CSV table of C-alpha atoms and ligand atoms in Angstrom, one decimal:
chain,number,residue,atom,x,y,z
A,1469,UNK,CA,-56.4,-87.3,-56.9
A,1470,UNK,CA,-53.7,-89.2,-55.2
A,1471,UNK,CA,-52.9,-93.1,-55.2
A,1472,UNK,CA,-49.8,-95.5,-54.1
A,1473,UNK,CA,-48.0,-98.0,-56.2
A,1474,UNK,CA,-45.8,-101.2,-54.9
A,1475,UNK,CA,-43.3,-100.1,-57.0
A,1476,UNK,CA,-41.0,-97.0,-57.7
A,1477,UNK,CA,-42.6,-95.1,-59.9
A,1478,UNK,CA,-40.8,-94.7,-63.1
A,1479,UNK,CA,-39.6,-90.8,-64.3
A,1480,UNK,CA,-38.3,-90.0,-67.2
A,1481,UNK,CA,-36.7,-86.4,-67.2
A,1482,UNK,CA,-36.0,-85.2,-70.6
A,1483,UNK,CA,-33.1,-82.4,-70.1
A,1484,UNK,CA,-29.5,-82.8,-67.5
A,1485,UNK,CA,-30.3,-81.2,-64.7
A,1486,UNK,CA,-27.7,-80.4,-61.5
A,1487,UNK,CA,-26.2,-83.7,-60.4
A,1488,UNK,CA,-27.5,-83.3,-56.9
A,1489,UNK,CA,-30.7,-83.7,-58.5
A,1490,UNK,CA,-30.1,-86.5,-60.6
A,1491,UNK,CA,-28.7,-88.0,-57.0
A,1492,UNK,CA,-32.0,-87.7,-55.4
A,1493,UNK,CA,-33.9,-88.6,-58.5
A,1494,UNK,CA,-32.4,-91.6,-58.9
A,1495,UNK,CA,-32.5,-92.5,-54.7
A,1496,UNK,CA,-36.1,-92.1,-54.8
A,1497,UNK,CA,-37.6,-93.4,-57.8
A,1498,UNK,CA,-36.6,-95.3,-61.2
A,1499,UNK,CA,-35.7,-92.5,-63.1
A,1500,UNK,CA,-34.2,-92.2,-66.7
A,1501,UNK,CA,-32.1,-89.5,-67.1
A,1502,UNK,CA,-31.3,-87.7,-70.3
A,1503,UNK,CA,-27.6,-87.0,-69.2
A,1504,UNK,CA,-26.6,-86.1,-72.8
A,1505,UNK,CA,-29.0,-82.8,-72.5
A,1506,UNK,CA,-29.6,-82.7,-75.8
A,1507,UNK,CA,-33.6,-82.1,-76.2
A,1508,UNK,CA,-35.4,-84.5,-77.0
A,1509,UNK,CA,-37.8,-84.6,-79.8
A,1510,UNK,CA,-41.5,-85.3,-80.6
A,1511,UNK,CA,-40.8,-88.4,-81.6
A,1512,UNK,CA,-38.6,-89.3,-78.5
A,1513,UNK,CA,-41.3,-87.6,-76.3
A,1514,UNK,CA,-44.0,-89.8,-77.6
A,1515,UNK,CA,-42.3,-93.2,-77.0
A,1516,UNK,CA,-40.9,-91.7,-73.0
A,1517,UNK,CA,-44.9,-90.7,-72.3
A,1518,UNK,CA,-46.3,-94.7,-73.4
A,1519,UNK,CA,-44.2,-96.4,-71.0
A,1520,UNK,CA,-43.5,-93.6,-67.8
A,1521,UNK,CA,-45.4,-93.2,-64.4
A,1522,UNK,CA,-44.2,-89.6,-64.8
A,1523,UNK,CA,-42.9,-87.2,-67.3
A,1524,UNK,CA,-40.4,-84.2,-65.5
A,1525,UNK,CA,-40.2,-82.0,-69.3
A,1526,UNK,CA,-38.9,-78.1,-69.1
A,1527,UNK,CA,-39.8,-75.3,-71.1
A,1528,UNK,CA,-37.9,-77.0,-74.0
A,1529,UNK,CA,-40.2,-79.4,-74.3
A,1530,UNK,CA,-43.3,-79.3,-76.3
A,1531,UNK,CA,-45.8,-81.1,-74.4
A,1532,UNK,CA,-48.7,-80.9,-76.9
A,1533,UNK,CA,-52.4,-82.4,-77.4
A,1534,UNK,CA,-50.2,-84.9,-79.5
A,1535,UNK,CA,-48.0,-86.2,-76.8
A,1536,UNK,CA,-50.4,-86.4,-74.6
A,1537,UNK,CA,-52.0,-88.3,-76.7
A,1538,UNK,CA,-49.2,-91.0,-76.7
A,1539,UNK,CA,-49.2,-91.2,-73.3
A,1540,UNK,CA,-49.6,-94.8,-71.3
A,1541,UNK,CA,-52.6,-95.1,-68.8
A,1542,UNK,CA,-49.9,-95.4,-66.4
A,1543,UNK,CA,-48.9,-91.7,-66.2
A,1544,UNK,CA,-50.2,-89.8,-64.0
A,1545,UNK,CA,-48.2,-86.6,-63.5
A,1546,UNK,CA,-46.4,-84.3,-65.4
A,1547,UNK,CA,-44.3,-82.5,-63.1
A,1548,UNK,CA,-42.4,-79.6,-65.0
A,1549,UNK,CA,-39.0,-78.5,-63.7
A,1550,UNK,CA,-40.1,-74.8,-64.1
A,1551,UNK,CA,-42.7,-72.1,-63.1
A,1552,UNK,CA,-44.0,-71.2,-66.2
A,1553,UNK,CA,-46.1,-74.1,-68.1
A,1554,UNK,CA,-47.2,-72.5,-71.1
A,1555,UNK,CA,-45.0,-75.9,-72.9
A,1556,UNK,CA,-47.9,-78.1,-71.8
A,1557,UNK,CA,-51.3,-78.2,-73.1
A,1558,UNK,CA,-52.8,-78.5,-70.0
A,1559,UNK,CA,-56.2,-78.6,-70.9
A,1560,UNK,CA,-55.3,-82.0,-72.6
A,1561,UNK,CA,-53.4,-83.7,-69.7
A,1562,UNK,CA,-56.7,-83.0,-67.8
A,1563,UNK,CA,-59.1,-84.2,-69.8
A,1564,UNK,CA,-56.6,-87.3,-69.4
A,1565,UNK,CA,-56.6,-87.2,-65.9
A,1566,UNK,CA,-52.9,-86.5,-65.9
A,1567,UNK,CA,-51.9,-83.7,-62.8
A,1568,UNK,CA,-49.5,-81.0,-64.1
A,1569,UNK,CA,-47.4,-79.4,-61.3
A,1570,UNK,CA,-44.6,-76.9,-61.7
A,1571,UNK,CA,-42.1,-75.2,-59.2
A,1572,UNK,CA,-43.7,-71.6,-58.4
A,1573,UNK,CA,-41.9,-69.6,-56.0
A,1574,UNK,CA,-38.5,-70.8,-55.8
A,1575,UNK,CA,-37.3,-69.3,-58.5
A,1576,UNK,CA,-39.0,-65.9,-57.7
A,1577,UNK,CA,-36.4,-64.0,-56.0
A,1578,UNK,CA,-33.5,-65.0,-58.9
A,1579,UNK,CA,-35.4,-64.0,-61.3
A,1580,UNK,CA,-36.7,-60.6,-60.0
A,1581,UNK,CA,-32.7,-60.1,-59.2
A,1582,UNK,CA,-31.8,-60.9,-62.6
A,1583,UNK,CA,-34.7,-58.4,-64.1
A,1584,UNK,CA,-33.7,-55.7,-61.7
A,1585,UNK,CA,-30.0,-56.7,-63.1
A,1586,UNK,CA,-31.4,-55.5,-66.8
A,1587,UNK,CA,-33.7,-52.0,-65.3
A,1588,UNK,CA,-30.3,-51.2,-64.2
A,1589,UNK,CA,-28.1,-52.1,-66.8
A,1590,UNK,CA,-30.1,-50.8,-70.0
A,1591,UNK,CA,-30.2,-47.2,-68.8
A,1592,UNK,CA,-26.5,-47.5,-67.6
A,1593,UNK,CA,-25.2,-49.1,-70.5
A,1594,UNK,CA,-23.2,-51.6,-69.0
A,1595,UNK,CA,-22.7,-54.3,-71.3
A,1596,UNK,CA,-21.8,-51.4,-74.1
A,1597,UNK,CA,-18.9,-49.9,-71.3
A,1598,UNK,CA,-17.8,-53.5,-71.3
A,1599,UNK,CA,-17.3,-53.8,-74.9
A,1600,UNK,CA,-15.9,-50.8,-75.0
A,1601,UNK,CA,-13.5,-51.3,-72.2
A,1602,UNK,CA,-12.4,-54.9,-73.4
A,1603,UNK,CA,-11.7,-53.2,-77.3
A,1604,UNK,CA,-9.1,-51.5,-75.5
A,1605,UNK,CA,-11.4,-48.5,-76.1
A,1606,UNK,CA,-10.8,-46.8,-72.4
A,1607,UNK,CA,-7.9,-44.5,-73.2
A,1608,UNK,CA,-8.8,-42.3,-69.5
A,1609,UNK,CA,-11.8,-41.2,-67.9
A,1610,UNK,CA,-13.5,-38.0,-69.5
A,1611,UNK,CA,-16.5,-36.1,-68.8
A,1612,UNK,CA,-18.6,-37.6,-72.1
A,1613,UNK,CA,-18.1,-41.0,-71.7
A,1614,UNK,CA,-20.7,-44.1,-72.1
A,1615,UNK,CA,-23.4,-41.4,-70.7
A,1616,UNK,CA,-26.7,-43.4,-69.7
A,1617,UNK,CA,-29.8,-42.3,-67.6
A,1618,UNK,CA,-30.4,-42.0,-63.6
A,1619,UNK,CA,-32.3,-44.6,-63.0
A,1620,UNK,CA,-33.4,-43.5,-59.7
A,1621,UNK,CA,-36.9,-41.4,-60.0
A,1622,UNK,CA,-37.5,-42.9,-63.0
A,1623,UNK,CA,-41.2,-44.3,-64.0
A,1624,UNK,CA,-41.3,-48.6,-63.9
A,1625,UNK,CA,-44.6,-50.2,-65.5
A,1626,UNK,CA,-45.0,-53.7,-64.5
A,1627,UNK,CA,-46.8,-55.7,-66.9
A,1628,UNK,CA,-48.3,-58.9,-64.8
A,1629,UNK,CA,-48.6,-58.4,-60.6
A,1630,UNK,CA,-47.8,-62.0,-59.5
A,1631,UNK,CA,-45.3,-63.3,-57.4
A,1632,UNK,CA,-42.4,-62.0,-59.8
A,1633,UNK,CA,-43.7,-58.9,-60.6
A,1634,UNK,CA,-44.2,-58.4,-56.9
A,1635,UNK,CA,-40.4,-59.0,-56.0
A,1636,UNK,CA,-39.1,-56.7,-58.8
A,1637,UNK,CA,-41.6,-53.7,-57.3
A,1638,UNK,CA,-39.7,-53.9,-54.2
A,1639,UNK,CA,-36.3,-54.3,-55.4
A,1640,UNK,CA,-37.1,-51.4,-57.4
A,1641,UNK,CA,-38.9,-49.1,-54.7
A,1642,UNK,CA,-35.2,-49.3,-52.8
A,1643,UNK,CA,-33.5,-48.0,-55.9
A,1644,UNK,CA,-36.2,-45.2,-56.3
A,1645,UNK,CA,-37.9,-46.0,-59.0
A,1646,UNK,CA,-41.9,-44.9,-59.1
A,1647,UNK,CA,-43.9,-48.3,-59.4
A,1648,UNK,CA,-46.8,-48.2,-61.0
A,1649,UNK,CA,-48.1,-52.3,-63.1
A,1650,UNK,CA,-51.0,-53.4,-65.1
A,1651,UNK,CA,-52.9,-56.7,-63.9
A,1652,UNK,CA,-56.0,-58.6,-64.8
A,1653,UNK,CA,-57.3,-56.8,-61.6
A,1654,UNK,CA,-55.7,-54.7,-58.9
A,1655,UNK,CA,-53.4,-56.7,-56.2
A,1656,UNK,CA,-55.3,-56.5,-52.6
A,1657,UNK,CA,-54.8,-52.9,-51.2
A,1658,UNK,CA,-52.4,-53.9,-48.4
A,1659,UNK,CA,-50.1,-55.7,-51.1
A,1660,UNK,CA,-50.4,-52.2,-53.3
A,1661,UNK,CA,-49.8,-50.0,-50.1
A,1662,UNK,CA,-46.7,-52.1,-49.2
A,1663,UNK,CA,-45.4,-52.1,-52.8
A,1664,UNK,CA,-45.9,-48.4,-53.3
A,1665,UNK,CA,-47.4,-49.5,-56.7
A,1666,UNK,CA,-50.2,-47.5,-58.7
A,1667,UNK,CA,-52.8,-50.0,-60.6
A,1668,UNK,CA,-53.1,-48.8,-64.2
A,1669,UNK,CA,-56.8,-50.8,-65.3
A,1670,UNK,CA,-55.4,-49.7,-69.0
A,1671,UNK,CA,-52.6,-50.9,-70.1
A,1672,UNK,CA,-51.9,-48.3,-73.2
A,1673,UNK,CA,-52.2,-45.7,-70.8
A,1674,UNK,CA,-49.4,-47.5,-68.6
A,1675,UNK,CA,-47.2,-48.0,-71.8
A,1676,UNK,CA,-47.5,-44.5,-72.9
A,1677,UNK,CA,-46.6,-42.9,-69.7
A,1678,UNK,CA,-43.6,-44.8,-68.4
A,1679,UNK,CA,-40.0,-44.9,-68.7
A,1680,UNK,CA,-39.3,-48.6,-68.3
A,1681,UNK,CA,-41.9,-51.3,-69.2
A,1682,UNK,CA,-41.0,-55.0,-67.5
A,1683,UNK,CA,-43.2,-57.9,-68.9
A,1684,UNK,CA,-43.7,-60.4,-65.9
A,1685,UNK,CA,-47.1,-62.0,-67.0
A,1686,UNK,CA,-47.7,-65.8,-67.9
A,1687,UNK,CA,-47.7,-66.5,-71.9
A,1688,UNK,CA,-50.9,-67.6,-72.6
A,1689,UNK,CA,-53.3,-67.3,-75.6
A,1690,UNK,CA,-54.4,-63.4,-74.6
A,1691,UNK,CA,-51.1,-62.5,-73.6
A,1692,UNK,CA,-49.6,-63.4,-77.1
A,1693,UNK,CA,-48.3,-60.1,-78.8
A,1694,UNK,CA,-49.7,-58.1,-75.8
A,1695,UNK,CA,-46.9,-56.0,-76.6
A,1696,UNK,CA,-47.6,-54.9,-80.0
A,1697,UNK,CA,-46.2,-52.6,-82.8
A,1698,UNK,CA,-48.9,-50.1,-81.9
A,1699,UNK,CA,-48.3,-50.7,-77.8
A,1700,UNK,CA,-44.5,-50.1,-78.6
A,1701,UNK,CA,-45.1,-47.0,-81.0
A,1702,UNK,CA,-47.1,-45.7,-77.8
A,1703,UNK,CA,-43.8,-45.8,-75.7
A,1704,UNK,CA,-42.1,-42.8,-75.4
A,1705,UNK,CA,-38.6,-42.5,-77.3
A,1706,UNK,CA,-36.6,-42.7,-74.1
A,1707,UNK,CA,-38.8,-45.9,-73.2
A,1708,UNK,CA,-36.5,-48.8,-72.1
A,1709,UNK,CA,-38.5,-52.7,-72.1
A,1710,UNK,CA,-37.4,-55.5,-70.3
A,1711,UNK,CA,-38.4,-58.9,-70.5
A,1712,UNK,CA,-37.6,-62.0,-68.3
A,1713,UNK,CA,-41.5,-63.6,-68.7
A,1714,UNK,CA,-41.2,-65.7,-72.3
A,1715,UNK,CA,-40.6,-64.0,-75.7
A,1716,UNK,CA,-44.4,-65.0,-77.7
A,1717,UNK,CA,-45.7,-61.6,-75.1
A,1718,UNK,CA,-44.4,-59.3,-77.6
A,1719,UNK,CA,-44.1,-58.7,-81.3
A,1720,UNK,CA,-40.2,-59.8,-81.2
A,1721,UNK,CA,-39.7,-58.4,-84.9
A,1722,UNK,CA,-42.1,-55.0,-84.0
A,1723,UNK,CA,-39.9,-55.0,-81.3
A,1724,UNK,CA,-36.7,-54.9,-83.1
A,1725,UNK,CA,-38.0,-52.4,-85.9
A,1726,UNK,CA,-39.0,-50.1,-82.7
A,1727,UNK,CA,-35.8,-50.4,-81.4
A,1728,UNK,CA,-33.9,-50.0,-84.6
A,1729,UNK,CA,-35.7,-47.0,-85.7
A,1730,UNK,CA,-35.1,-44.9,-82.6
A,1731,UNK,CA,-38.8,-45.6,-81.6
A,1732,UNK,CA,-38.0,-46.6,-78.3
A,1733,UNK,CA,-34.7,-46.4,-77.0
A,1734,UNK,CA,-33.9,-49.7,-75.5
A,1735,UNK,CA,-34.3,-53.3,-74.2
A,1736,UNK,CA,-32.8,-55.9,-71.9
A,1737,UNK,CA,-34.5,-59.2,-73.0
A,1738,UNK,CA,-33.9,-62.6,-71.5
A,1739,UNK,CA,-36.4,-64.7,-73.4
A,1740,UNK,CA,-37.7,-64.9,-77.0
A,1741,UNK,CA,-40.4,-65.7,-79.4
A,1742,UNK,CA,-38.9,-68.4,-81.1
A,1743,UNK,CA,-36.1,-69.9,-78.6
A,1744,UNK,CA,-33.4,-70.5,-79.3
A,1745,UNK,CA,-33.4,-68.3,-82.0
A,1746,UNK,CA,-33.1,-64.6,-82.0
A,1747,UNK,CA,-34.5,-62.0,-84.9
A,1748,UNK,CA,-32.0,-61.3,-86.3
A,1749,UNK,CA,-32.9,-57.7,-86.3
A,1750,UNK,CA,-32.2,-57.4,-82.8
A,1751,UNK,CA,-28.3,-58.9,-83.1
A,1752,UNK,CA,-26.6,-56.0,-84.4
A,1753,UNK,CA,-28.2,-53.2,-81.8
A,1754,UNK,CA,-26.0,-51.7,-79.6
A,1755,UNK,CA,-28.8,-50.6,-77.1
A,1756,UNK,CA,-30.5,-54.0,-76.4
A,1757,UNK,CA,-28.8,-56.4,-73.7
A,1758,UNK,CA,-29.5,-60.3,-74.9
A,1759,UNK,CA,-29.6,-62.8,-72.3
A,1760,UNK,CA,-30.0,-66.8,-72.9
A,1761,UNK,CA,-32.8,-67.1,-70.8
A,1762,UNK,CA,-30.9,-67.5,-67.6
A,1763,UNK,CA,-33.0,-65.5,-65.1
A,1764,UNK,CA,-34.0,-68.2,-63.2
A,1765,UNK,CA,-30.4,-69.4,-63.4
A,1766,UNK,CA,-29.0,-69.9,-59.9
A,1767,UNK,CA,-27.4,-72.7,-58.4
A,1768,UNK,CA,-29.6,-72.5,-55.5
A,1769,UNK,CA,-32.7,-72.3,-57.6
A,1770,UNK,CA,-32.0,-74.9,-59.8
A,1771,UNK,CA,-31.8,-77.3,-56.8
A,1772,UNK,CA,-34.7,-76.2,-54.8
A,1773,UNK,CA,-36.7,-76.8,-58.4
A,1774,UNK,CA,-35.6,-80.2,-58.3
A,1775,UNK,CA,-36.4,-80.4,-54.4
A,1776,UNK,CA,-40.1,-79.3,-55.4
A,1777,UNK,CA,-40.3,-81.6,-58.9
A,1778,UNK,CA,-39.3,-84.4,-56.2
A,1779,UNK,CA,-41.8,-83.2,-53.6
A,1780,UNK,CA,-44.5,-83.3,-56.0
A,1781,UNK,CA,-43.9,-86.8,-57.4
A,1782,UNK,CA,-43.7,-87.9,-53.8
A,1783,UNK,CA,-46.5,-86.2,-53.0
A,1784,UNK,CA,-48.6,-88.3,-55.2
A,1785,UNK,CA,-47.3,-91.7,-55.3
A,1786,UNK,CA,-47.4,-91.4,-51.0
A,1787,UNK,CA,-51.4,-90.6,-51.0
A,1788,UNK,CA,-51.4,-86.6,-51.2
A,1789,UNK,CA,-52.2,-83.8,-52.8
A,1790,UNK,CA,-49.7,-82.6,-55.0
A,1791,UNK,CA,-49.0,-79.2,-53.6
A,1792,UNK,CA,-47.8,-77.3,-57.0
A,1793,UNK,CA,-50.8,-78.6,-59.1
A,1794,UNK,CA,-51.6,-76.1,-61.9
A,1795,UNK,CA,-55.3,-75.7,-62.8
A,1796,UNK,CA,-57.0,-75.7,-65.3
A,1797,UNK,CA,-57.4,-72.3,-67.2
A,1798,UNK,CA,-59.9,-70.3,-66.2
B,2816,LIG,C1,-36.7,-72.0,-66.1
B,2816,LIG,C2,-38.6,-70.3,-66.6
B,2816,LIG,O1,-35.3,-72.0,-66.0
B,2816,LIG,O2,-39.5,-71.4,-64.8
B,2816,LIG,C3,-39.7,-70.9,-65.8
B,2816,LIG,O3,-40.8,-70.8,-66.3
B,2816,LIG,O4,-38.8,-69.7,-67.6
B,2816,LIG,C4,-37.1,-70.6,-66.3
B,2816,LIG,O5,-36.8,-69.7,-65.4
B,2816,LIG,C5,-37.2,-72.9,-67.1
B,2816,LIG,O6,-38.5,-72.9,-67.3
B,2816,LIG,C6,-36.8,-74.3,-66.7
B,2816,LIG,O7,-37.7,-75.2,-67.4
């Protein structure tokens, strides 16, 4: 669908985003901008969606059957600042005739850094040799000290094959790590040849024979507690898992009790089950690295999201396609 208006079309964008953004924003459209950040809630949301053209929410926001129910017949287009758009019941902006779009791609290659940042830094324990050097606990270098695991050889089982996944596999080929992932179905044979990767059809197999798990698949409603108490029990005790995809993919408090118990032996996570909180169970362990969901954090990405939130509202209100539109689940 695609249509033109005399008019600006109005934008409300619920959190701060870089100012170079809000610049652009505000050049190209009648935006309202929520430069206090703080998020805004259900109630808020419902009175932005009557009156907007379009609605530019984050994963912060939940954009739910409700809210969409709010919404005006004048808007026409969510357009998420963000890949992921498991925030948004999409199903229900369709049935509206409201086009979701997101920002795929430009935040690939942060975000497979900043996971390659946690395969290396679980098993080498660097956040620990931090604390430990800034307690003033690094009286000399000796033959013992904060002792992790070579990395390089090791077994990595990617969880989800897509364009994230993807980038990680060949960051972690270089460091010499063996790639093997689970996928709804195998990527084409030249992708797999290229990546080095080995297609596991099962993913309890997978889990049970690797070193390092990384969860890169969407959160949707079969990829909730993917990774289970009985998934994690399945991991080997040296088993390390990462996570940079969105917490609700695994068992957050299993996950804690594996960790705690010895069960596995570590985790670098970057997202969680119920944002921003953290089980508490996870707080206290010293082998678990916790990010604020940052790995999409860049300067660079964070504009080039905006660039493609922009390029999708334009898109639309100048005639075209809007090239980020997400279907509707299969
Ligand atoms: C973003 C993310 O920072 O894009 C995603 O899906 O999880 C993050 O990397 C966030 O979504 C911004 O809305």
């Amino acid at each position: 669908m695609s249509m033109k208006i005399n008019r600006k079309p109005n934008i409300i964008v619920t959190r701060r985003l870089p100012d170079a953004v809000h610049g652009r924003l505000l050049d190209l459209f009648d935006a309202k901008l929520n430069v206090s950040d703080a998020p805004m809630s259900q109630a808020e949301l419902k009175i932005a969606v009557q009156s907007a053209d379009v609605l530019v929410p984050t994963v912060t926001d939940r954009i739910d059957a409700d809210i969409i129910a709010a919404a005006g017949t004048e808007l026409k287009l969510i357009a998420n600042f963000g890949a992921g758009t498991d925030h948004i019941d999409i199903a229900a902006a369709h049935a509206k005739n409201i086009i979701v779009t997101n920002t795929p791609g430009v935040l690939t290659e942060d975000t497979a850094d900043f996971a390659m940042a946690l395969i290396l830094a679980v098993p080498r324990r660097l956040v620990a040799a931090d604390r430990l050097t800034r307690a003033g606990e690094f009286k000399g270098w000796t033959p013992t000290g904060i002792l992790g695991h070579r990395v390089r050889g090791k077994k990595l089982g990617i969880v989800g094959m897509g364009r994230i996944g993807q980038a990680i596999a060949r960051r972690a080929s270089a460091f010499g790590l063996k790639v093997h992932y689970h996928n709804r179905a195998p990527v084409s044979p030249p992708i797999e040849d290229a990546l080095h990767a080995t297609y596991w059809p099962d993913l309890d197999s997978m889990m049970a024979n690797m070193d390092i798990i990384s969860i890169n698949c969407p959160s949707t409603p079969e990829t909730y507690h993917l990774i289970s108490a009985e998934r994690l029990a399945a991991m080997p005790a040296h088993g390390v898992i990462i996570n940079t995809s969105r917490g609700e993919i695994i068992d957050e408090a299993a996950l804690a009790a594996a960790l705690a118990s010895g069960q596995i032996a570590g985790a670098g996570l970057d997202v969680y089950e119920n944002e921003p909180d953290i089980h508490p169970g996870l707080l206290g362990l010293p082998n678990v690295i916790l990010a604020p969901h940052i790995a999409s954090a860049t300067h660079e990405s964070r504009l080039e999201m905006g660039e493609k939130v922009m390029i999708n509202i334009r898109a639309l209100y100048d005639g075209h396609r809007c090239p980020d539109r997400v279907l509707p689940p299969e």
